[in-house]
mmCIF file of C-alpha atoms and ligand atoms in Angstrom:
data_model
loop_
_atom_site.group_PDB
_atom_site.id
_atom_site.type_symbol
_atom_site.label_atom_id
_atom_site.label_comp_id
_atom_site.label_asym_id
_atom_site.label_seq_id
_atom_site.Cartn_x
_atom_site.Cartn_y
_atom_site.Cartn_z
ATOM 1 C CA MET A 251 0.000 0.000 0.000
ATOM 2 C CA GLY A 252 1.296 3.436 -0.852
ATOM 3 C CA GLY A 253 0.080 6.772 0.389
ATOM 4 C CA ASP A 254 2.311 7.751 3.270
ATOM 5 C CA ASP A 255 1.069 10.669 5.255
ATOM 6 C CA ALA A 256 2.988 13.541 3.691
ATOM 7 C CA ARG A 257 2.167 16.059 6.398
ATOM 8 C CA PRO A 258 5.172 17.494 8.264
ATOM 9 C CA GLU A 259 5.890 16.036 11.665
ATOM 10 C CA LEU A 260 6.303 18.552 14.437
ATOM 11 C CA SER A 261 9.166 17.405 16.628
ATOM 12 C CA SER A 262 8.708 17.966 20.326
ATOM 13 C CA ASP A 263 11.909 20.009 20.711
ATOM 14 C CA ALA A 264 11.065 22.434 17.926
ATOM 15 C CA VAL A 265 9.727 24.924 20.411
ATOM 16 C CA GLU A 266 11.875 27.894 19.474
ATOM 17 C CA VAL A 267 11.109 28.228 15.814
ATOM 18 C CA ALA A 268 7.517 28.712 14.875
ATOM 19 C CA PRO A 269 6.685 26.877 11.653
ATOM 20 C CA PRO A 270 5.976 29.093 8.667
ATOM 21 C CA SER A 271 2.281 29.819 8.563
ATOM 22 C CA ASP A 272 1.605 27.619 5.554
ATOM 23 C CA THR A 273 2.738 24.505 7.414
ATOM 24 C CA GLU A 274 0.880 25.233 10.618
ATOM 25 C CA VAL A 275 -1.357 22.398 11.632
ATOM 26 C CA SER A 276 -4.788 23.956 11.620
ATOM 27 C CA ALA A 277 -7.898 22.188 12.772
ATOM 28 C CA GLU A 278 -8.622 21.526 9.119
ATOM 29 C CA ASP A 279 -5.241 19.961 8.379
ATOM 30 C CA ASP A 280 -5.869 17.661 11.283
ATOM 31 C CA ILE A 281 -8.776 16.009 9.527
ATOM 32 C CA LEU A 282 -7.220 15.732 6.101
ATOM 33 C CA VAL A 283 -6.949 12.096 5.146
ATOM 34 C CA PRO A 284 -3.929 11.106 3.061
ATOM 35 C CA LEU A 285 -4.761 9.521 -0.266
ATOM 36 C CA ILE A 286 -4.015 5.810 -0.186
ATOM 37 C CA ASP A 287 -3.439 3.698 -3.260
ATOM 38 C CA ASP A 288 -5.414 0.454 -3.101
ATOM 39 C CA GLY A 289 -4.397 -0.494 -6.620
ATOM 40 C CA ALA A 290 -7.868 0.097 -8.019
ATOM 41 C CA PRO A 291 -9.185 2.987 -10.097
ATOM 42 C CA ARG A 292 -10.826 5.737 -8.069
ATOM 43 C CA LEU A 293 -14.584 5.464 -8.467
ATOM 44 C CA ARG A 294 -15.033 9.211 -8.026
ATOM 45 C CA GLU A 295 -12.786 9.863 -10.989
ATOM 46 C CA LEU A 296 -14.602 7.375 -13.207
ATOM 47 C CA ALA A 297 -18.040 8.634 -12.315
ATOM 48 C CA GLU A 298 -19.575 11.661 -13.954
ATOM 49 C CA LEU A 299 -22.277 11.602 -11.307
ATOM 50 C CA PRO A 300 -22.097 11.783 -7.511
ATOM 51 C CA ILE A 301 -20.861 8.519 -6.048
ATOM 52 C CA GLY A 302 -21.337 7.939 -2.355
ATOM 53 C CA ALA A 303 -21.260 5.691 0.657
ATOM 54 C CA THR A 304 -22.723 5.619 4.128
ATOM 55 C CA VAL A 305 -20.633 5.623 7.285
ATOM 56 C CA ALA A 306 -21.163 5.099 10.999
ATOM 57 C CA ALA A 307 -20.065 8.164 12.964
ATOM 58 C CA GLY A 308 -20.332 9.816 16.367
ATOM 59 C CA THR A 309 -20.360 7.309 19.205
ATOM 60 C CA GLU A 310 -21.490 4.442 16.978
ATOM 61 C CA TYR A 311 -19.560 1.184 16.903
ATOM 62 C CA ARG A 312 -16.786 1.425 14.303
ATOM 63 C CA SER A 313 -17.390 5.094 13.723
ATOM 64 C CA VAL A 314 -15.523 6.379 10.695
ATOM 65 C CA PHE A 315 -13.401 8.380 13.127
ATOM 66 C CA ASP A 316 -12.235 5.211 14.875
ATOM 67 C CA VAL A 317 -11.405 3.281 11.717
ATOM 68 C CA PRO A 318 -8.732 4.897 9.519
ATOM 69 C CA ALA A 319 -9.323 2.294 6.795
ATOM 70 C CA THR A 320 -12.896 3.509 6.357
ATOM 71 C CA GLN A 321 -11.745 7.109 6.108
ATOM 72 C CA GLN A 322 -9.083 6.215 3.577
ATOM 73 C CA THR A 323 -11.434 4.208 1.399
ATOM 74 C CA VAL A 324 -14.128 6.882 1.467
ATOM 75 C CA VAL A 325 -11.628 9.592 0.565
ATOM 76 C CA ARG A 326 -10.153 7.522 -2.234
ATOM 77 C CA HIS A 327 -13.366 6.458 -3.905
ATOM 78 C CA PHE A 328 -16.359 8.586 -2.971
ATOM 79 C CA ASP A 329 -17.336 12.211 -3.425
ATOM 80 C CA THR A 330 -20.496 11.994 -1.338
ATOM 81 C CA VAL A 331 -21.045 10.653 2.144
ATOM 82 C CA THR A 332 -24.159 9.957 4.210
ATOM 83 C CA ALA A 333 -24.415 9.361 7.946
ATOM 84 C CA GLU A 334 -25.755 5.850 8.487
ATOM 85 C CA ASN A 335 -27.641 6.996 11.591
ATOM 86 C CA ILE A 336 -26.431 10.155 13.275
ATOM 87 C CA MET A 337 -28.382 12.602 11.124
ATOM 88 C CA LYS A 338 -31.703 10.912 11.834
ATOM 89 C CA MET A 339 -34.328 12.582 14.033
ATOM 90 C CA ARG A 340 -33.452 11.213 17.459
ATOM 91 C CA TYR A 341 -29.801 12.073 17.111
ATOM 92 C CA LEU A 342 -30.212 15.652 15.919
ATOM 93 C CA HIS A 343 -33.296 16.564 17.940
ATOM 94 C CA PRO A 344 -33.078 14.755 21.295
ATOM 95 C CA GLU A 345 -35.467 17.077 23.164
ATOM 96 C CA GLN A 346 -38.158 19.346 21.831
ATOM 97 C CA ASP A 347 -36.246 22.495 22.682
ATOM 98 C CA ARG A 348 -32.774 21.089 22.127
ATOM 99 C CA PHE A 349 -30.934 20.122 18.961
ATOM 100 C CA ASP A 350 -27.567 18.377 19.106
ATOM 101 C CA PHE A 351 -25.390 18.990 16.076
ATOM 102 C CA GLU A 352 -22.000 18.133 17.516
ATOM 103 C CA GLU A 353 -21.491 14.673 16.036
ATOM 104 C CA ALA A 354 -23.049 15.550 12.699
ATOM 105 C CA ASP A 355 -20.981 18.729 12.450
ATOM 106 C CA ARG A 356 -17.841 16.713 12.959
ATOM 107 C CA LEU A 357 -18.788 14.398 10.102
ATOM 108 C CA VAL A 358 -19.843 17.237 7.806
ATOM 109 C CA ASP A 359 -16.660 19.212 8.535
ATOM 110 C CA TRP A 360 -14.551 16.124 7.949
ATOM 111 C CA ALA A 361 -16.264 15.387 4.644
ATOM 112 C CA ARG A 362 -15.972 18.933 3.349
ATOM 113 C CA ALA A 363 -12.338 19.264 4.367
ATOM 114 C CA ASN A 364 -11.673 16.127 2.335
ATOM 115 C CA ASP A 365 -13.575 17.378 -0.725
ATOM 116 C CA ILE A 366 -16.614 15.198 -0.140
ATOM 117 C CA ASP A 367 -20.233 16.376 -0.303
ATOM 118 C CA VAL A 368 -22.807 15.341 2.263
ATOM 119 C CA HIS A 369 -26.187 13.851 1.449
ATOM 120 C CA GLY A 370 -28.345 14.322 4.552
ATOM 121 C CA HIS A 371 -30.503 11.437 5.745
ATOM 122 C CA THR A 372 -33.202 12.145 6.927
ATOM 123 C CA PHE A 373 -35.561 14.763 8.416
ATOM 124 C CA ILE A 374 -38.539 12.419 8.732
ATOM 125 C CA TRP A 375 -38.656 8.634 9.019
ATOM 126 C CA HIS A 376 -41.153 6.353 10.722
ATOM 127 C CA ALA A 377 -38.726 3.782 12.169
ATOM 128 C CA ASP A 378 -39.370 3.512 15.920
ATOM 129 C CA TYR A 379 -35.780 3.449 17.077
ATOM 130 C CA GLN A 380 -34.941 6.804 15.595
ATOM 131 C CA ILE A 381 -38.017 8.819 16.556
ATOM 132 C CA PRO A 382 -37.240 10.881 19.649
ATOM 133 C CA GLU A 383 -39.296 9.806 22.683
ATOM 134 C CA TRP A 384 -40.641 13.270 23.316
ATOM 135 C CA MET A 385 -42.151 13.378 19.845
ATOM 136 C CA LEU A 386 -44.280 10.316 20.604
ATOM 137 C CA ASP A 387 -46.226 12.099 23.336
ATOM 138 C CA LEU A 388 -46.090 15.639 22.057
ATOM 139 C CA ASP A 389 -48.851 17.702 23.572
ATOM 140 C CA GLY A 390 -48.979 20.841 21.484
ATOM 141 C CA ASP A 391 -48.998 22.178 17.974
ATOM 142 C CA TRP A 392 -47.753 19.278 15.853
ATOM 143 C CA ASN A 393 -47.337 21.208 12.613
ATOM 144 C CA ALA A 394 -45.403 24.016 14.294
ATOM 145 C CA MET A 395 -43.134 21.438 15.903
ATOM 146 C CA MET A 396 -42.495 19.685 12.582
ATOM 147 C CA ASP A 397 -41.758 22.963 10.826
ATOM 148 C CA ASP A 398 -39.314 23.834 13.570
ATOM 149 C CA HIS A 399 -37.704 20.373 13.332
ATOM 150 C CA VAL A 400 -37.099 20.557 9.596
ATOM 151 C CA GLU A 401 -36.248 24.253 9.431
ATOM 152 C CA THR A 402 -33.788 24.222 12.315
ATOM 153 C CA ILE A 403 -31.860 21.268 10.953
ATOM 154 C CA ALA A 404 -31.918 22.470 7.346
ATOM 155 C CA ALA A 405 -30.840 25.974 8.388
ATOM 156 C CA HIS A 406 -28.034 24.625 10.559
ATOM 157 C CA PHE A 407 -26.498 22.709 7.669
ATOM 158 C CA ALA A 408 -27.365 25.182 4.921
ATOM 159 C CA GLY A 409 -24.441 25.595 2.559
ATOM 160 C CA ARG A 410 -22.730 22.489 3.953
ATOM 161 C CA VAL A 411 -25.132 19.708 2.980
ATOM 162 C CA ALA A 412 -25.697 19.307 -0.749
ATOM 163 C CA SER A 413 -28.919 17.322 -0.647
ATOM 164 C CA TRP A 414 -31.407 15.828 1.811
ATOM 165 C CA ASP A 415 -33.779 12.940 2.072
ATOM 166 C CA VAL A 416 -36.641 15.070 3.327
ATOM 167 C CA VAL A 417 -39.000 12.175 3.970
ATOM 168 C CA ASN A 418 -38.067 8.497 3.997
ATOM 169 C CA GLU A 419 -40.556 5.665 3.370
ATOM 170 C CA ALA A 420 -43.921 7.443 3.535
ATOM 171 C CA PHE A 421 -45.930 4.911 1.522
ATOM 172 C CA ALA A 422 -47.160 1.432 2.395
ATOM 173 C CA ASP A 423 -46.161 -1.644 0.420
ATOM 174 C CA ASP A 424 -49.823 -2.342 -0.370
ATOM 175 C CA GLY A 425 -50.634 1.215 -1.375
ATOM 176 C CA GLY A 426 -51.774 4.335 0.432
ATOM 177 C CA TYR A 427 -49.856 6.263 3.012
ATOM 178 C CA ARG A 428 -47.858 4.295 5.524
ATOM 179 C CA ASP A 429 -49.506 4.539 8.923
ATOM 180 C CA THR A 430 -46.926 6.577 10.817
ATOM 181 C CA LEU A 431 -46.761 9.033 13.680
ATOM 182 C CA PHE A 432 -46.408 11.791 11.094
ATOM 183 C CA LEU A 433 -49.499 10.786 9.131
ATOM 184 C CA ARG A 434 -51.579 10.353 12.274
ATOM 185 C CA ASN A 435 -50.662 13.784 13.614
ATOM 186 C CA GLY A 436 -50.119 15.847 10.494
ATOM 187 C CA GLY A 437 -52.313 14.135 7.911
ATOM 188 C CA PRO A 438 -51.061 13.599 4.343
ATOM 189 C CA GLU A 439 -50.102 17.265 4.272
ATOM 190 C CA TYR A 440 -47.060 16.465 6.385
ATOM 191 C CA LEU A 441 -45.205 15.566 3.196
ATOM 192 C CA PRO A 442 -45.489 18.844 1.234
ATOM 193 C CA ARG A 443 -45.165 20.719 4.507
ATOM 194 C CA ALA A 444 -41.763 19.149 5.160
ATOM 195 C CA PHE A 445 -40.498 19.924 1.665
ATOM 196 C CA LEU A 446 -41.657 23.520 1.946
ATOM 197 C CA ALA A 447 -39.972 23.925 5.323
ATOM 198 C CA ALA A 448 -36.732 22.450 4.019
ATOM 199 C CA ARG A 449 -36.698 24.750 1.003
ATOM 200 C CA ARG A 450 -37.440 27.820 3.137
ATOM 201 C CA ALA A 451 -34.551 27.077 5.459
ATOM 202 C CA ASP A 452 -32.038 26.015 2.811
ATOM 203 C CA PRO A 453 -32.957 27.154 -0.696
ATOM 204 C CA GLU A 454 -29.817 25.582 -2.202
ATOM 205 C CA ALA A 455 -30.025 21.975 -1.012
ATOM 206 C CA GLU A 456 -31.550 19.418 -3.358
ATOM 207 C CA LEU A 457 -34.611 17.830 -1.818
ATOM 208 C CA TYR A 458 -35.336 14.131 -2.227
ATOM 209 C CA TYR A 459 -38.136 11.741 -1.395
ATOM 210 C CA ASN A 460 -36.556 8.359 -0.579
ATOM 211 C CA ASP A 461 -38.107 4.880 -0.491
ATOM 212 C CA TYR A 462 -37.523 1.158 -1.000
ATOM 213 C CA GLY A 463 -39.361 -1.442 -3.048
ATOM 214 C CA LEU A 464 -40.587 0.811 -5.831
ATOM 215 C CA GLU A 465 -39.570 -1.869 -8.321
ATOM 216 C CA CYS A 466 -42.087 -4.632 -9.090
ATOM 217 C CA ASN A 467 -44.674 -2.874 -6.952
ATOM 218 C CA GLN A 468 -46.761 -0.660 -9.183
ATOM 219 C CA VAL A 469 -49.198 0.188 -6.399
ATOM 220 C CA LYS A 470 -46.452 1.697 -4.274
ATOM 221 C CA LEU A 471 -44.713 3.338 -7.212
ATOM 222 C CA ASP A 472 -48.038 4.919 -8.209
ATOM 223 C CA GLU A 473 -48.272 6.550 -4.793
ATOM 224 C CA VAL A 474 -44.878 8.161 -5.290
ATOM 225 C CA LEU A 475 -45.755 9.302 -8.811
ATOM 226 C CA ALA A 476 -49.059 10.742 -7.591
ATOM 227 C CA MET A 477 -47.228 12.625 -4.854
ATOM 228 C CA VAL A 478 -44.876 14.112 -7.434
ATOM 229 C CA ASP A 479 -47.885 15.158 -9.546
ATOM 230 C CA ARG A 480 -49.515 16.849 -6.561
ATOM 231 C CA PHE A 481 -46.275 18.621 -5.732
ATOM 232 C CA ALA A 482 -45.984 19.843 -9.319
ATOM 233 C CA ALA A 483 -49.599 21.014 -9.343
ATOM 234 C CA ASP A 484 -49.339 23.099 -6.182
ATOM 235 C CA GLY A 485 -45.736 24.212 -6.468
ATOM 236 C CA THR A 486 -44.268 22.129 -3.657
ATOM 237 C CA PRO A 487 -40.512 21.922 -4.180
ATOM 238 C CA ILE A 488 -38.897 18.547 -4.858
ATOM 239 C CA ASP A 489 -35.725 17.802 -6.811
ATOM 240 C CA GLY A 490 -35.462 14.060 -6.814
ATOM 241 C CA ILE A 491 -36.490 10.557 -5.872
ATOM 242 C CA GLY A 492 -34.139 8.195 -4.053
ATOM 243 C CA VAL A 493 -34.520 4.518 -4.867
ATOM 244 C CA GLN A 494 -32.906 2.626 -2.008
ATOM 245 C CA MET A 495 -31.960 -0.465 -4.059
ATOM 246 C CA HIS A 496 -31.522 -2.939 -1.223
ATOM 247 C CA VAL A 497 -31.772 -5.779 -3.711
ATOM 248 C CA GLN A 498 -31.026 -9.516 -3.785
ATOM 249 C CA LEU A 499 -29.106 -11.598 -6.295
ATOM 250 C CA ASP A 500 -32.399 -12.984 -7.609
ATOM 251 C CA TRP A 501 -34.856 -10.189 -6.789
ATOM 252 C CA PRO A 502 -36.328 -8.009 -8.111
ATOM 253 C CA GLU A 503 -36.218 -8.878 -11.782
ATOM 254 C CA LEU A 504 -34.102 -6.546 -13.827
ATOM 255 C CA SER A 505 -37.059 -5.746 -16.071
ATOM 256 C CA CYS A 506 -38.941 -4.422 -13.027
ATOM 257 C CA ILE A 507 -36.029 -2.180 -12.079
ATOM 258 C CA GLU A 508 -35.828 -0.908 -15.630
ATOM 259 C CA ASP A 509 -39.548 -0.272 -15.832
ATOM 260 C CA ALA A 510 -39.754 1.495 -12.454
ATOM 261 C CA LEU A 511 -36.743 3.693 -13.214
ATOM 262 C CA GLY A 512 -38.318 4.585 -16.559
ATOM 263 C CA GLN A 513 -41.535 5.694 -14.879
ATOM 264 C CA LEU A 514 -39.558 7.722 -12.348
ATOM 265 C CA VAL A 515 -37.490 9.363 -15.080
ATOM 266 C CA ALA A 516 -40.721 10.507 -16.727
ATOM 267 C CA THR A 517 -41.330 12.800 -13.721
ATOM 268 C CA GLY A 518 -38.397 14.897 -14.922
ATOM 269 C CA LEU A 519 -36.869 14.760 -11.433
ATOM 270 C CA LYS A 520 -33.415 13.534 -10.517
ATOM 271 C CA ILE A 521 -33.258 9.858 -9.686
ATOM 272 C CA ARG A 522 -30.712 8.592 -7.200
ATOM 273 C CA VAL A 523 -29.703 5.057 -6.252
ATOM 274 C CA SER A 524 -29.528 5.894 -2.584
ATOM 275 C CA GLU A 525 -28.701 2.825 -0.472
ATOM 276 C CA MET A 526 -27.497 0.009 -2.678
ATOM 277 C CA ASP A 527 -26.283 -3.299 -1.292
ATOM 278 C CA VAL A 528 -26.508 -6.878 -2.577
ATOM 279 C CA PRO A 529 -26.276 -9.692 -0.016
ATOM 280 C CA VAL A 530 -25.267 -13.058 -1.453
ATOM 281 C CA ASN A 531 -27.768 -14.885 0.770
ATOM 282 C CA ASN A 532 -31.428 -14.190 0.139
ATOM 283 C CA ILE A 533 -32.817 -14.870 3.608
ATOM 284 C CA TYR A 534 -36.347 -14.386 2.298
ATOM 285 C CA ASN A 535 -36.104 -17.172 -0.272
ATOM 286 C CA PRO A 536 -35.209 -20.629 1.118
ATOM 287 C CA ASP A 537 -34.875 -21.970 -2.430
ATOM 288 C CA THR A 538 -31.716 -19.962 -3.043
ATOM 289 C CA PRO A 539 -28.221 -21.219 -2.175
ATOM 290 C CA ALA A 540 -26.916 -20.427 1.305
ATOM 291 C CA TYR A 541 -23.309 -19.242 1.197
ATOM 292 C CA GLY A 542 -21.364 -19.708 4.440
ATOM 293 C CA GLU A 543 -18.486 -17.776 2.954
ATOM 294 C CA LEU A 544 -17.944 -15.518 -0.009
ATOM 295 C CA THR A 545 -17.109 -18.248 -2.502
ATOM 296 C CA THR A 546 -15.763 -17.407 -5.925
ATOM 297 C CA GLU A 547 -19.155 -18.295 -7.333
ATOM 298 C CA ALA A 548 -21.022 -16.043 -4.889
ATOM 299 C CA ALA A 549 -18.647 -13.146 -5.527
ATOM 300 C CA GLU A 550 -19.084 -13.591 -9.268
ATOM 301 C CA ARG A 551 -22.885 -13.690 -9.039
ATOM 302 C CA GLN A 552 -22.710 -10.550 -6.913
ATOM 303 C CA ARG A 553 -20.469 -8.837 -9.465
ATOM 304 C CA VAL A 554 -22.927 -9.618 -12.259
ATOM 305 C CA ARG A 555 -25.821 -8.345 -10.191
ATOM 306 C CA TYR A 556 -24.163 -5.060 -9.189
ATOM 307 C CA ARG A 557 -23.156 -4.489 -12.787
ATOM 308 C CA GLU A 558 -26.553 -5.223 -14.334
ATOM 309 C CA VAL A 559 -28.464 -3.069 -11.849
ATOM 310 C CA LEU A 560 -26.112 -0.108 -12.205
ATOM 311 C CA THR A 561 -25.905 -0.478 -15.968
ATOM 312 C CA THR A 562 -29.695 -0.400 -16.073
ATOM 313 C CA TYR A 563 -29.729 2.765 -13.977
ATOM 314 C CA LEU A 564 -27.187 4.417 -16.272
ATOM 315 C CA ASN A 565 -29.040 3.287 -19.398
ATOM 316 C CA VAL A 566 -32.453 4.446 -18.246
ATOM 317 C CA VAL A 567 -31.625 7.668 -16.420
ATOM 318 C CA PRO A 568 -30.269 10.414 -18.695
ATOM 319 C CA PRO A 569 -27.121 12.196 -17.471
ATOM 320 C CA ASP A 570 -28.867 15.393 -16.394
ATOM 321 C CA GLN A 571 -31.319 13.421 -14.268
ATOM 322 C CA ARG A 572 -28.731 11.294 -12.466
ATOM 323 C CA GLY A 573 -28.745 12.210 -8.794
ATOM 324 C CA GLY A 574 -25.983 9.729 -8.164
ATOM 325 C CA ILE A 575 -25.257 6.270 -6.846
ATOM 326 C CA ALA A 576 -24.672 5.534 -3.173
ATOM 327 C CA PHE A 577 -23.884 2.315 -1.310
ATOM 328 C CA TRP A 578 -25.170 1.569 2.182
ATOM 329 C CA GLY A 579 -21.793 1.021 3.772
ATOM 330 C CA VAL A 580 -18.158 0.577 2.798
ATOM 331 C CA TRP A 581 -16.665 -2.586 4.310
ATOM 332 C CA ASP A 582 -18.652 -5.854 4.205
ATOM 333 C CA GLY A 583 -18.329 -6.543 7.928
ATOM 334 C CA ASP A 584 -19.983 -3.235 8.807
ATOM 335 C CA SER A 585 -23.112 -3.791 6.714
ATOM 336 C CA TRP A 586 -26.437 -3.313 8.502
ATOM 337 C CA LEU A 587 -27.619 -6.505 6.776
ATOM 338 C CA LEU A 588 -25.441 -8.635 9.039
ATOM 339 C CA SER A 589 -27.546 -7.720 12.049
ATOM 340 C CA ILE A 590 -30.780 -8.137 10.123
ATOM 341 C CA ALA A 591 -29.874 -11.539 8.738
ATOM 342 C CA GLY A 592 -28.328 -12.652 12.011
ATOM 343 C CA ALA A 593 -25.734 -14.354 9.838
ATOM 344 C CA ASP A 594 -22.702 -13.560 7.791
ATOM 345 C CA ASP A 595 -22.939 -11.912 4.442
ATOM 346 C CA TRP A 596 -20.770 -9.801 2.171
ATOM 347 C CA PRO A 597 -23.089 -7.242 0.591
ATOM 348 C CA LEU A 598 -20.769 -4.328 -0.241
ATOM 349 C CA LEU A 599 -17.797 -3.387 -2.413
ATOM 350 C CA PHE A 600 -14.907 -3.923 0.004
ATOM 351 C CA GLY A 601 -13.621 -6.925 1.967
ATOM 352 C CA GLY A 602 -10.291 -7.518 3.691
ATOM 353 C CA PRO A 603 -9.312 -7.173 7.350
ATOM 354 C CA ALA A 604 -11.489 -5.122 9.725
ATOM 355 C CA ASP A 605 -8.674 -2.665 10.345
ATOM 356 C CA GLY A 606 -7.757 -2.488 6.694
ATOM 357 C CA PRO A 607 -6.404 -2.310 4.200
ATOM 358 C CA TYR A 608 -9.818 -2.893 2.681
ATOM 359 C CA GLU A 609 -9.748 -4.868 -0.535
ATOM 360 C CA PRO A 610 -11.879 -3.995 -3.563
ATOM 361 C CA LYS A 611 -14.029 -7.048 -4.380
ATOM 362 C CA PRO A 612 -15.415 -8.250 -7.725
ATOM 363 C CA SER A 613 -18.512 -6.191 -6.806
ATOM 364 C CA PHE A 614 -16.271 -3.111 -6.746
ATOM 365 C CA TYR A 615 -15.054 -3.907 -10.252
ATOM 366 C CA ALA A 616 -18.679 -4.276 -11.343
ATOM 367 C CA VAL A 617 -19.106 -0.600 -10.505
ATOM 368 C CA VAL A 618 -15.931 0.227 -12.426
ATOM 369 C CA GLU A 619 -17.285 -1.742 -15.397
ATOM 370 C CA ALA A 620 -20.711 -0.111 -15.276
ATOM 371 C CA LEU A 621 -19.232 3.392 -15.028
ATOM 372 C CA GLY A 622 -16.574 2.631 -17.623
ATOM 373 C CA ALA A 623 -19.125 1.427 -20.153
ATOM 374 C CA GLU A 624 -20.705 4.839 -20.022
HETATM 375 C C1 LIG B 102 -30.350 1.428 8.985
HETATM 376 C C2 LIG B 102 -28.945 1.495 9.560
HETATM 377 O O1 LIG B 102 -28.053 1.003 8.590
HETATM 378 C C3 LIG B 102 -28.852 0.677 10.820
HETATM 379 O O2 LIG B 102 -27.601 0.880 11.456
HETATM 380 C C4 LIG B 102 -29.982 1.045 11.794
HETATM 381 O O3 LIG B 102 -29.962 0.183 12.887
HETATM 382 C C5 LIG B 102 -31.320 0.958 11.093
HETATM 383 O O4 LIG B 102 -31.311 1.787 9.941
HETATM 384 N N1 LIG B 102 -33.307 2.178 4.904
HETATM 385 C C6 LIG B 102 -32.897 3.404 5.360
HETATM 386 C C7 LIG B 102 -31.788 3.504 6.333
HETATM 387 O O5 LIG B 102 -33.389 4.427 4.855
HETATM 388 O O6 LIG B 102 -31.897 4.598 7.189
HETATM 389 C C8 LIG B 102 -31.627 2.226 7.129
HETATM 390 O O7 LIG B 102 -30.447 2.332 7.911
HETATM 391 C C9 LIG B 102 -31.574 1.042 6.217
HETATM 392 C C10 LIG B 102 -32.850 0.912 5.419
#
């Protein structure tokens, strides 16, 4: 591995001579990550669209700040980063009258110092674990509280966060609005309200609606398309749709992905692959092979799958509508899918030892191939 840290070392006895000002170690220098050479092409140089990954941060296990290998790999390959958890509601807004931006600021500052944009995730999401307790029993003006939630966070990061998932997963798999705290208290209007609040507080950030399972589920996709139509009709701002793309080797069919992306492109909005990963074990289908390790065959099937899905995205979504491609994690062992499956898997682009150096897998080269074919 190359990429020695080229920054000057300050020797402890160099007290008499102050370093010239251009070599002073400023707070910013301190977070600059040296560029490593992992022998693979840099994805961010191949891609003509934003290319991102998610990282743990703050006090989370294996925070990016505790794992130099994650920092090095992100800096080498990605130009966009998303907090896996720490920019969700509970973390940023722990009490009604208190926001806590410390951990998120550290991540955002780190990213920007290293020439990486931040995609914020997410102002509003139904998942129980990330809704602050106080919000569950709010006794007061719900809409005013939600406006304050979105506006305060958007304003805090204005100019430093390029784009946001304003609302995540608002529609049910069998159609209609998902029954959430936000729907129950704010009615369907909570969606446009959140987008309006975000735009007011940060007119520059691109605003996304993000969801999973829009492929092979026309009922759910129709809900998203109808929302976009309503937004267009009444002037509610929205810039893009995020398609999570937590897919399997054998699901959904490529034709469904192609068809759904085509319908989304017809909205004229940006379309972003927002959370891609591909486990090699499909725990929902007992008829598929169970891999106890990442065999050559499994890695090859995963490579083919990454390549075909991303090639489809690049074929269907015209360049000016590409919001980017982002992966939900960096190193296989850190994938959220391991805790969901309760078993090993290898869903991402990098393997190798936990402390690095991470090793680009065949799935990584699938991304190189898809981008290179462009
Ligand atoms: C996941 C994180 O990866 C986990 O660490 C956490 O325990 C649960 O949330 N869709 C999303 C993400 O939009 O926010 C989820 O992230 C994964 C599914």
